[in-house]
Coordinates of C-alpha atoms (C1' of nucleotides) in Angstrom, one line a residue:
Chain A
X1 CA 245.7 -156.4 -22.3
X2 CA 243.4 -159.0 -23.2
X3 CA 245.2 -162.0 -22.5
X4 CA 245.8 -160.9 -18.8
X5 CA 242.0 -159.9 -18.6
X6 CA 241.4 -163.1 -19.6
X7 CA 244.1 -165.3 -17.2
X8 CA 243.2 -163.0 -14.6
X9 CA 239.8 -163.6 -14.8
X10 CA 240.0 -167.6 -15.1
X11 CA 241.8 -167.3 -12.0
X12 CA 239.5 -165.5 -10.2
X13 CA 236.6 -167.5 -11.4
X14 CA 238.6 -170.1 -9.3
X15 CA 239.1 -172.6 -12.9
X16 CA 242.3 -173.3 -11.8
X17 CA 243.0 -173.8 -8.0
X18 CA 245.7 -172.3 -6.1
X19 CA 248.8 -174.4 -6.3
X20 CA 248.1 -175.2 -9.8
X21 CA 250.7 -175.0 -12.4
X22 CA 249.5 -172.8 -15.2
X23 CA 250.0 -174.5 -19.1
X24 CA 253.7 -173.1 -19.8
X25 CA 254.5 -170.1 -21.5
X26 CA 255.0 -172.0 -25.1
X27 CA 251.7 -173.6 -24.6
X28 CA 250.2 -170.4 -24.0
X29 CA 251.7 -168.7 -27.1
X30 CA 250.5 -171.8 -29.1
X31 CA 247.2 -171.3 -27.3
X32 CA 246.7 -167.2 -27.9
X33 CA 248.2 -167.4 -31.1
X34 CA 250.8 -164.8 -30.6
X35 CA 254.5 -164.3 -29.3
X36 CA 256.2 -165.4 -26.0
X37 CA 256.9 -161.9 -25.0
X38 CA 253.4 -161.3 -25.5
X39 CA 252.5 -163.9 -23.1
X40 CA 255.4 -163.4 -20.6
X41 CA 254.1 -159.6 -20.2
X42 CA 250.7 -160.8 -19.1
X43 CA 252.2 -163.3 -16.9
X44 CA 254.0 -160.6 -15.2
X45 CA 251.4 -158.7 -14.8
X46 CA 249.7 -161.3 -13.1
X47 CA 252.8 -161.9 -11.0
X48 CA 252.8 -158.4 -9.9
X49 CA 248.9 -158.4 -8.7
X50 CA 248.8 -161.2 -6.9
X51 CA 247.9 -163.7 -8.9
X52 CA 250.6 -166.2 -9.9
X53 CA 254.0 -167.2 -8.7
X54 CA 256.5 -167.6 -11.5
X55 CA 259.3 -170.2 -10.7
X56 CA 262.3 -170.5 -13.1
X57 CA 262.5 -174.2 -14.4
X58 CA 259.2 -175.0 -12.7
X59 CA 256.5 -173.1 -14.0
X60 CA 254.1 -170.3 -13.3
X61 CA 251.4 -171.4 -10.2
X62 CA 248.2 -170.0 -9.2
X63 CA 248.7 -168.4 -5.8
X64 CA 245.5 -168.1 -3.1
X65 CA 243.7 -165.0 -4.0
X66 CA 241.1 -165.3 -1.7
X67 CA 243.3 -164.5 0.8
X68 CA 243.8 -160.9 -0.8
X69 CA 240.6 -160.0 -0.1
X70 CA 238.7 -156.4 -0.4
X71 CA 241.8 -154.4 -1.6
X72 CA 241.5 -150.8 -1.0
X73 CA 244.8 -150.4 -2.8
X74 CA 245.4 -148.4 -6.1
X75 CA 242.5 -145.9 -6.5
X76 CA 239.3 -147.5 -6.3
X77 CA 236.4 -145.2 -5.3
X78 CA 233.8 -145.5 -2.5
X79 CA 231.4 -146.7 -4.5
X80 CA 233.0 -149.4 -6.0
X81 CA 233.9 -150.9 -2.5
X82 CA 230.9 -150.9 -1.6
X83 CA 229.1 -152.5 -4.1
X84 CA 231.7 -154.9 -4.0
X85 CA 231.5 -156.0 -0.2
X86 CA 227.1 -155.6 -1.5
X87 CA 227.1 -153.4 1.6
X88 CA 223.8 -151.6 1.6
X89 CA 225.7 -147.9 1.6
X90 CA 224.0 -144.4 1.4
X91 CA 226.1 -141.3 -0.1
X92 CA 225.0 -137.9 1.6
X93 CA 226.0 -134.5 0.1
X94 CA 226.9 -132.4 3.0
X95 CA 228.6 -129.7 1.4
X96 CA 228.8 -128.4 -2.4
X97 CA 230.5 -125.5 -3.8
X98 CA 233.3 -123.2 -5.6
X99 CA 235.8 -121.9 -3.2
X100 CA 239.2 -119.7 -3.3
X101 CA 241.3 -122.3 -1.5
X102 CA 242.7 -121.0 1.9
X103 CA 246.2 -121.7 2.6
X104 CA 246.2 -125.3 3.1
X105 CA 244.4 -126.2 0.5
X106 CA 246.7 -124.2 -2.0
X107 CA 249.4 -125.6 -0.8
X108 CA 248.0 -129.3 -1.1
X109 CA 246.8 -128.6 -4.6
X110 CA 249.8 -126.5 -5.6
X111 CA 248.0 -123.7 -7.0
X112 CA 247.5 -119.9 -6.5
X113 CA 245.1 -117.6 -4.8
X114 CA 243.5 -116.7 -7.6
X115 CA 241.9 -120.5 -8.7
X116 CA 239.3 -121.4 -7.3
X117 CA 238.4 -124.9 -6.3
X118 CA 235.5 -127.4 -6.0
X119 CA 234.9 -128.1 -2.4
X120 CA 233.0 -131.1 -1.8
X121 CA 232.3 -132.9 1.5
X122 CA 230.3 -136.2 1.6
X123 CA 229.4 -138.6 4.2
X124 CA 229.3 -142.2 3.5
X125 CA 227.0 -144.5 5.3
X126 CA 226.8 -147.9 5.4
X127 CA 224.2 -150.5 7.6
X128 CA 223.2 -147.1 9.1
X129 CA 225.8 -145.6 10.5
X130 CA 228.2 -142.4 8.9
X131 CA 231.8 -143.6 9.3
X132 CA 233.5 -142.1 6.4
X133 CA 233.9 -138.4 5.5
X134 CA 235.3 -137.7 2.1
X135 CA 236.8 -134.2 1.5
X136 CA 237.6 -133.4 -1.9
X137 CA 238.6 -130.9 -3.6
X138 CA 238.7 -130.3 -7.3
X139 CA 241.2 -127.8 -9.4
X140 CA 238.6 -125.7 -11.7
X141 CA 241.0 -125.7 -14.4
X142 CA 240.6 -129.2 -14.5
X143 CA 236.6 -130.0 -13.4
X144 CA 234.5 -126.3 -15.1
X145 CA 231.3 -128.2 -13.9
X146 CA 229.5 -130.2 -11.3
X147 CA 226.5 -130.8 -9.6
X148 CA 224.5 -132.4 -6.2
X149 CA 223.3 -135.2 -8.7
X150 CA 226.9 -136.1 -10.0
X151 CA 227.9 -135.6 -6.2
X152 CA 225.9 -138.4 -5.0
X153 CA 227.3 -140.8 -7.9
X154 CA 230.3 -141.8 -8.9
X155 CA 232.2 -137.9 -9.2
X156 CA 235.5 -140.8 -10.8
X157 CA 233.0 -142.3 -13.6
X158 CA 231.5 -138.3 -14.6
X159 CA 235.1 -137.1 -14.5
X160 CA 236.2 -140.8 -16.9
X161 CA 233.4 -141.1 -19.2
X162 CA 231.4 -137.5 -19.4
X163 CA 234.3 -134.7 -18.9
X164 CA 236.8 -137.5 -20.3
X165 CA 239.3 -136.9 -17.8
X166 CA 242.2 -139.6 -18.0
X167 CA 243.3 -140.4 -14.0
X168 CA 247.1 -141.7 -14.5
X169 CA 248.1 -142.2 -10.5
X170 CA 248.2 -140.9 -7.1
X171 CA 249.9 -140.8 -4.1
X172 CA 248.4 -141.7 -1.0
X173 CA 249.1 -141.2 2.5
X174 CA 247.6 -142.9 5.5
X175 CA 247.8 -141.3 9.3
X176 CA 246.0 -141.0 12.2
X177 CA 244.7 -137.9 13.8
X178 CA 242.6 -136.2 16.0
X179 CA 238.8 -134.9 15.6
X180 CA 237.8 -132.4 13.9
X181 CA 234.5 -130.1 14.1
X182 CA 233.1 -131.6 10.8
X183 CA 233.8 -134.7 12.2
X184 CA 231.6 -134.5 15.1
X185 CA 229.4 -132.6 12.5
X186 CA 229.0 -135.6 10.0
X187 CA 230.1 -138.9 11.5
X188 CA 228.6 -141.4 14.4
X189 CA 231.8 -141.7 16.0
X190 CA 230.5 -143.6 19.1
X191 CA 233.7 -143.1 21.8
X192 CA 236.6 -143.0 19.5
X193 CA 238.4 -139.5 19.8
X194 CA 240.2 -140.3 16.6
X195 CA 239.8 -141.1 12.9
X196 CA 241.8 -142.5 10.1
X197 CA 242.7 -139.9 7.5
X198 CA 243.9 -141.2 4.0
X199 CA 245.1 -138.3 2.0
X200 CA 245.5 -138.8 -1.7
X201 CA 247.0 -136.7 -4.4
X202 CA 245.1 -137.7 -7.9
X203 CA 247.3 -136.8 -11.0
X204 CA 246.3 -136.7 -14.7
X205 CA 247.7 -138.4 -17.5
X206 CA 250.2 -134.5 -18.3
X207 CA 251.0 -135.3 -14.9
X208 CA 248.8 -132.3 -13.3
X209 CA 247.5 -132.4 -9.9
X210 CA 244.1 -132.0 -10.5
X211 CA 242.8 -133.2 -7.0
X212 CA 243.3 -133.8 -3.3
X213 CA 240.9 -135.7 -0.9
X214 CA 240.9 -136.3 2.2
X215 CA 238.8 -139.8 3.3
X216 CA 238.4 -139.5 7.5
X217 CA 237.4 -143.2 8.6
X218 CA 236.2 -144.7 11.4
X219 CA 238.8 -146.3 13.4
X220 CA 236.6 -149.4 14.3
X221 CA 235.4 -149.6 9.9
X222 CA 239.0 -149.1 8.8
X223 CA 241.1 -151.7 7.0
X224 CA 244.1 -151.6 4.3
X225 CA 244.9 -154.3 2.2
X226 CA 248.4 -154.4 -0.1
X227 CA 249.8 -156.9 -2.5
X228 CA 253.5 -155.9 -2.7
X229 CA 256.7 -158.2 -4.6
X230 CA 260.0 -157.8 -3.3
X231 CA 262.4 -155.3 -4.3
X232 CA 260.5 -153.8 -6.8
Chain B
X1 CA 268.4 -154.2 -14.0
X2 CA 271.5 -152.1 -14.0
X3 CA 269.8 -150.2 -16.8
X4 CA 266.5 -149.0 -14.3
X5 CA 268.8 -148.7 -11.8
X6 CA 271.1 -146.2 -13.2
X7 CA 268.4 -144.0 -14.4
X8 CA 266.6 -143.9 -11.2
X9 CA 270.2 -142.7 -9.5
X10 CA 270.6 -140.0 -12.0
X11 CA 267.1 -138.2 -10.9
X12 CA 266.8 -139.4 -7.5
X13 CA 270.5 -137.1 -7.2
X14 CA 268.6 -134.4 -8.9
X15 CA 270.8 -134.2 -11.4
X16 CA 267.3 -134.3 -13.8
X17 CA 265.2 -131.8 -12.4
X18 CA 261.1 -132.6 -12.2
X19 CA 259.3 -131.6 -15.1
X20 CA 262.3 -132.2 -17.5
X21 CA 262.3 -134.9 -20.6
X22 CA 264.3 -137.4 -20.6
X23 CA 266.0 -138.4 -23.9
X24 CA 263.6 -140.8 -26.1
X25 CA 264.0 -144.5 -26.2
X26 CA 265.6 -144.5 -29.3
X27 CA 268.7 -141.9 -28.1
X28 CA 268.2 -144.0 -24.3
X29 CA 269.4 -147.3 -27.0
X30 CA 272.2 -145.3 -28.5
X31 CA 273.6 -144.6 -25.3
X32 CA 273.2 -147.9 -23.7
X33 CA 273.8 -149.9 -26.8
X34 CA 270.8 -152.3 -26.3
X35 CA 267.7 -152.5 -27.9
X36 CA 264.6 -150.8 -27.5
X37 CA 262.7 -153.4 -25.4
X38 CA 265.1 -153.5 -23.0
X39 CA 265.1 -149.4 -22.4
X40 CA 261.1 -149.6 -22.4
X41 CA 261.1 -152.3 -19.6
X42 CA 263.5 -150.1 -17.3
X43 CA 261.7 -147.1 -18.5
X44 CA 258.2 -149.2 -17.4
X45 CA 259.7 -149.9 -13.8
X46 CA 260.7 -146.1 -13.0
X47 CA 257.2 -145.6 -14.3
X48 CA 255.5 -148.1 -12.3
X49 CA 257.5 -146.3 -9.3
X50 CA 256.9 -143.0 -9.6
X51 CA 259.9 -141.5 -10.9
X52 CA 258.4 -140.8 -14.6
X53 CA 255.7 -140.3 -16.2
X54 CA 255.5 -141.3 -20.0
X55 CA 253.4 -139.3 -22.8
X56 CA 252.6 -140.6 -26.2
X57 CA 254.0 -138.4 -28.9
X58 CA 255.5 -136.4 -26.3
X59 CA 258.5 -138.4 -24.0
X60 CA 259.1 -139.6 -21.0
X61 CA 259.1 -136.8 -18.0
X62 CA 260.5 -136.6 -14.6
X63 CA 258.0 -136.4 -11.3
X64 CA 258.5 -134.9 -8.6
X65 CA 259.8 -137.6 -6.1
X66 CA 260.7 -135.4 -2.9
X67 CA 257.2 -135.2 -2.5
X68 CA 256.9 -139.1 -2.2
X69 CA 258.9 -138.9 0.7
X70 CA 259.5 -142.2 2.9
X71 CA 257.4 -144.7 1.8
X72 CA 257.0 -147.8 3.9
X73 CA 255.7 -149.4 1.0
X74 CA 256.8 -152.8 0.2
X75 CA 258.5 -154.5 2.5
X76 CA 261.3 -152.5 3.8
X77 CA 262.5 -152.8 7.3
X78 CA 262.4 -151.0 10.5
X79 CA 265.6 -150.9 10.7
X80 CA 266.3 -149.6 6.8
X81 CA 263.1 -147.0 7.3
X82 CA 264.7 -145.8 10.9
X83 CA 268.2 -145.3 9.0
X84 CA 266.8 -143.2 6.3
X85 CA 265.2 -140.6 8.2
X86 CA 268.1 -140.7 10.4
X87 CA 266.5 -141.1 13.6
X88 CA 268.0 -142.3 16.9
X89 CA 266.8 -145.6 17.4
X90 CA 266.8 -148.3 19.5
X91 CA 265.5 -152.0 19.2
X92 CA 264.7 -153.7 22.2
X93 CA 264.2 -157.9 22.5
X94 CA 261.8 -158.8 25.1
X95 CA 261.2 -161.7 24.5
X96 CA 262.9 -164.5 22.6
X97 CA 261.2 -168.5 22.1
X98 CA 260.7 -171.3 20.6
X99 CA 257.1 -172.3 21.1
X100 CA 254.1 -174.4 20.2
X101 CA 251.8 -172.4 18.1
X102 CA 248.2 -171.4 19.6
X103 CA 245.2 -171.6 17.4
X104 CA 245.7 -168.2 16.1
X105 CA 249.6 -168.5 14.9
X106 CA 248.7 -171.7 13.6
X107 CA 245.8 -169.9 11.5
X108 CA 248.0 -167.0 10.5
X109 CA 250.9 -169.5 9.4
X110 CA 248.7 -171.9 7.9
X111 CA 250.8 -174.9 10.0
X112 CA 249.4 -178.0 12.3
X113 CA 249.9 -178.1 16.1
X114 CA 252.9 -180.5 15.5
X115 CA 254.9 -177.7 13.7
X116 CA 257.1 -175.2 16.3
X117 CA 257.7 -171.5 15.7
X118 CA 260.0 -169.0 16.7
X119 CA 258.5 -166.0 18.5
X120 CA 259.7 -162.7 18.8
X121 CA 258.5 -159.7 20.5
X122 CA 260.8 -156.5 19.9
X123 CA 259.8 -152.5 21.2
X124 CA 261.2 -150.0 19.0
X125 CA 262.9 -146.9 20.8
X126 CA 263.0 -143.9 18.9
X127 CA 264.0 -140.4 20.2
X128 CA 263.4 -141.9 23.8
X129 CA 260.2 -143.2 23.3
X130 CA 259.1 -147.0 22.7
X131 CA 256.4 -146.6 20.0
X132 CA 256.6 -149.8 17.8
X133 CA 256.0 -153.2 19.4
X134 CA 256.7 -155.9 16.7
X135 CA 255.9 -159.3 17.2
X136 CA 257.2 -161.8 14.4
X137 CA 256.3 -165.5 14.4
X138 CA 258.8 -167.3 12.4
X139 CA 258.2 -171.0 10.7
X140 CA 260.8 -173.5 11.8
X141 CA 260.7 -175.2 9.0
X142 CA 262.5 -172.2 7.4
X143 CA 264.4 -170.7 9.9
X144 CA 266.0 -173.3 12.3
X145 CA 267.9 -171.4 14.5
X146 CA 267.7 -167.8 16.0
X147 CA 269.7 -166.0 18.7
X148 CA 269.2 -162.4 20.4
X149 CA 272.2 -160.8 18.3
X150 CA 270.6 -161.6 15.5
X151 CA 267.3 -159.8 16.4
X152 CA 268.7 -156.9 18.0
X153 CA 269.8 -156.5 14.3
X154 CA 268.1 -157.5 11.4
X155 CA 266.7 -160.5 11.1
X156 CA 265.8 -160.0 7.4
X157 CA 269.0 -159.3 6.7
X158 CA 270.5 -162.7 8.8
X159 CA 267.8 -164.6 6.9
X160 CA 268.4 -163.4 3.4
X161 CA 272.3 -163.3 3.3
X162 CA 273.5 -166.0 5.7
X163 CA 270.3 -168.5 6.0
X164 CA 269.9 -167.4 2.2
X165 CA 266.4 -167.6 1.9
X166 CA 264.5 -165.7 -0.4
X167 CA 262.0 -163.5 0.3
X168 CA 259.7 -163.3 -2.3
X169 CA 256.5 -161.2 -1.8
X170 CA 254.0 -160.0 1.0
X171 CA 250.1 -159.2 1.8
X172 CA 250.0 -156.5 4.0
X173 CA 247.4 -155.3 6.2
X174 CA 246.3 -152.1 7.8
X175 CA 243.9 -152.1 10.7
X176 CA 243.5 -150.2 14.2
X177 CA 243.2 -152.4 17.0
X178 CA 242.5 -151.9 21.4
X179 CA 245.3 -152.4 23.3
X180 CA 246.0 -155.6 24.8
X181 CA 248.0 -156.0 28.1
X182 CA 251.5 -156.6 25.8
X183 CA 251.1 -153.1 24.4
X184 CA 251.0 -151.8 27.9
X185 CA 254.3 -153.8 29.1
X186 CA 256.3 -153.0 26.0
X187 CA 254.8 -149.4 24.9
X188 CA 255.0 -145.5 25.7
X189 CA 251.8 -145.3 25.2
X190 CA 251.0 -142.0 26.5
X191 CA 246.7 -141.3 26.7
X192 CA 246.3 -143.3 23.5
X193 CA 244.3 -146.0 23.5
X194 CA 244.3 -147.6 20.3
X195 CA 247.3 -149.0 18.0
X196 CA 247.4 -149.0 14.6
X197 CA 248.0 -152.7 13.5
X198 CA 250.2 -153.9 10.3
X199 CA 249.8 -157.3 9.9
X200 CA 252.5 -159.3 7.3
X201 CA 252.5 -162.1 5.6
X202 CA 255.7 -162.9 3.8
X203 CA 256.3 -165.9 1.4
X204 CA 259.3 -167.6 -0.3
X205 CA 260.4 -167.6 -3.5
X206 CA 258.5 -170.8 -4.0
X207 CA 255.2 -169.3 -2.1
X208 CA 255.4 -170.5 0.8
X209 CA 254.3 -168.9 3.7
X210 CA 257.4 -168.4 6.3
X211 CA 256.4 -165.4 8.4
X212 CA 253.3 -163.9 10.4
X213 CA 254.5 -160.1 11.6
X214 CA 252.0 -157.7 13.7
X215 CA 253.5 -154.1 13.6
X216 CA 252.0 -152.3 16.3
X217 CA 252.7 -148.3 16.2
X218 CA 251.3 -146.0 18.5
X219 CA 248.6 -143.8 16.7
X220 CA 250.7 -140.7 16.7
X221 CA 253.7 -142.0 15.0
X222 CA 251.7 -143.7 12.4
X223 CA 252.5 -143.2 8.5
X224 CA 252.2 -145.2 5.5
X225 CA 252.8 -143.7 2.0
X226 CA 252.0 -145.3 -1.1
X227 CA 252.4 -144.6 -5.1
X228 CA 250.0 -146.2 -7.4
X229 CA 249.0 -146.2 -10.5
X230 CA 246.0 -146.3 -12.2
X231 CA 244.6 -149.5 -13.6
X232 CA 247.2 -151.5 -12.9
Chain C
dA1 C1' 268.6 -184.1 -22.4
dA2 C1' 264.3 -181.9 -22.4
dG3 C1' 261.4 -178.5 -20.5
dT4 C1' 260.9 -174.4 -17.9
dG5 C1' 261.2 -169.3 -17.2
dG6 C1' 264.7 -164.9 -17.7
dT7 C1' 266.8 -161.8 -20.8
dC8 C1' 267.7 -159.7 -24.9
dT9 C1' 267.6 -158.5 -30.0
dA10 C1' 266.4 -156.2 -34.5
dG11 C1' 262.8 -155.2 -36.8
dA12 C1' 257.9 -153.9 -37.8
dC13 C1' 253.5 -151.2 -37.6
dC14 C1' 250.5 -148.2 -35.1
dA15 C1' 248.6 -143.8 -32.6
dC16 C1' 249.7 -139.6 -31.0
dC17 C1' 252.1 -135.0 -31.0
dA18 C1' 254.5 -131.0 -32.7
dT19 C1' 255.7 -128.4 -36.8
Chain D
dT1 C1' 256.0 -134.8 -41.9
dG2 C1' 259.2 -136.6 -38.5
dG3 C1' 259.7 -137.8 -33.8
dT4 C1' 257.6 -139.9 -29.9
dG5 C1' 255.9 -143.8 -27.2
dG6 C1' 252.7 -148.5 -27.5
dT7 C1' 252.5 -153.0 -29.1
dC8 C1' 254.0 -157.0 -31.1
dT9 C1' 257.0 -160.5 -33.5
dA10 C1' 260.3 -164.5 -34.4
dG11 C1' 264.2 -165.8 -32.9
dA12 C1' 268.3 -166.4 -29.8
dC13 C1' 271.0 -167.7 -25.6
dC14 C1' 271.1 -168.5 -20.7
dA15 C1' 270.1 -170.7 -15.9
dC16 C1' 267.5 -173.6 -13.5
dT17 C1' 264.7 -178.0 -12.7
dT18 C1' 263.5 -182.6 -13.6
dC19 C1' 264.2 -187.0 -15.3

DNA sequence: AAGTGGTCTAGACCACCAT
DNA sequence: TGGTGGTCTAGACCACTTC
């Protein structure tokens, strides 16, 4: 949606300060040229991310988004973290190849024995030192092709723009747990005898599973950051 | 929405099975005797929480939800999460005050040194073992008074139906963190010796900030699930 | 009373999917 | 081609806030 692109981005650019009331909903529809729902869906999605506080009889206001800084949330790769934070940050292929899944990875991926499976393992290093080890692993069905080259991209933005897969959601699960092998393998763990494992289940637009990685972090690199509205 | 509410009953009983369509918007307006906008928006939150997935041309489907089992997502309690999975549970308050803020509250809570808070420290028992220390730092301003009953409950719920304040969103964060000497007193903390920290900061209806909570959970018992959705 | 956001309506046109 | 969801419109009534 434009129009929230385009609040959104005001917002960010820090136009309007926090505590600011927005121009009202009317003003905005005189101002885009269109309808009030129009407007009021942008404005809610705005509310939802973070970005405004809408207050009947009052008025919409720009809440503090620097405060909501470096979100991890929703599905945003590696790579786009990182360039974010402009960390300097090194992608290593460790590992590259078709597999028939063992059990666990069946299960995760909810497929049969006779798939097979892109197995992928990279290490991720940033000012240095390897603290996160992504696993994934890629339904064939889904992913016919791939290569050390798009390995050490962006595998998200070849599966989006070349393959012209469409990524709908995910679900994601964060835990603790102890070391593995490949961890002492790939990582500079310094004395911590765990790591942070997010697990996360990538779904297609049909609603297929077409992935499951697991990203094994640091404990001392690790941080989660949410935006969540009540009761929705 | 009664509406969103009603739909999300009839498949979180299972009475739609996953994978099955539910009827279009247009028969979803028949029965309901509304209009279509009104279906789409309920039909846009079960999306938006993982209960649906919508296809152009095709209808709106059912997702699997078992598998998003639990989610500590949002902003639910300890005390509503602990009665879900139907766990013996225990809350214990150690310590109950109200004090002048140190540098760091006063940070956190964004207050001066002439403002007083309310602190309180709480272990979690469950199945025999403390493994949650939660330490909430309450503005005055918002909640004048505060008694051990009412913490040995629910203090959300005290705050939201009797002081009638509204809670009105949250930014969460996940980190893991050394012990400290509280973690010790209040913790069965077994040979671990980190915590996973989630810290809270929860706002009013009218954005202001009311509440600093660190969750600390010992590394074992750790889990946080999420849904999310692409883009959004 | 005037202005604000919250909710809903009845209708329109479009893009996509199955047939 | 007919059915589906995606987007938008112009208008209505309500509850809340402010003056």
């Amino acid at each position: 949606m434009v129009i929230y692109e385009d609040l959104a981005e005001t917002i960010k650019s820090g136009k309007w300060r926090p505590n600011t009331k927005l121009p009202s909903e009317n003003e905005l529809v005189a101002h885009y040229e269109t309808s009030r729902e129009t407007i009021r869906k942008a404005l809610n999605l705005l509310s939802q991310n973070g970005y405004i506080q809408k207050m009947k009889g009052k008025g919409s206001f720009v809440l503090d988004v620097s405060r909501f800084d470096f979100p991890i949330s929703g599905l945003v790769s590696f790579k786009e973290v990182a360039e974010k934070l402009g960390h300097d940050s090194k992608t290593i292929v460790e590992e590259l190849e078709l597999i028939k899944p063992n059990e666990e990875i069946r299960t995760r991926l909810n497929i049969s024995h006779k798939d097979s499976v892109w197995k992928v393992i990279r290490s991720r290093e940033i000012n240095g030192e390897r603290i996160i080890l992504d696993k994934d692993f890629f339904n064939r069905k889904y992913v016919s092709h791939l290569t050390r080259d798009i390995c050490e991209g962006s595998i998200y933005e070849y599966l989006e723009k070349e393959v012209g897969l469409k990524i709908s959601f995910a679900k994601k699960e964060i835990s603790v747990d102890e070391l593995t092998e490949e961890d002492h393998r790939y990582l500079d763990l310094k004395e911590y005898d765990h790591v942070v494992v997010v697990r996360n289940y990538v779904y297609l637009e049909d609603a297929s599973l077409f992935q499951y990685t697991e990203s094994r972090h640091r404990l001392d690199k690790f941080r989660f950051v949410e935006f969540a509205r009540r009761g929705v």
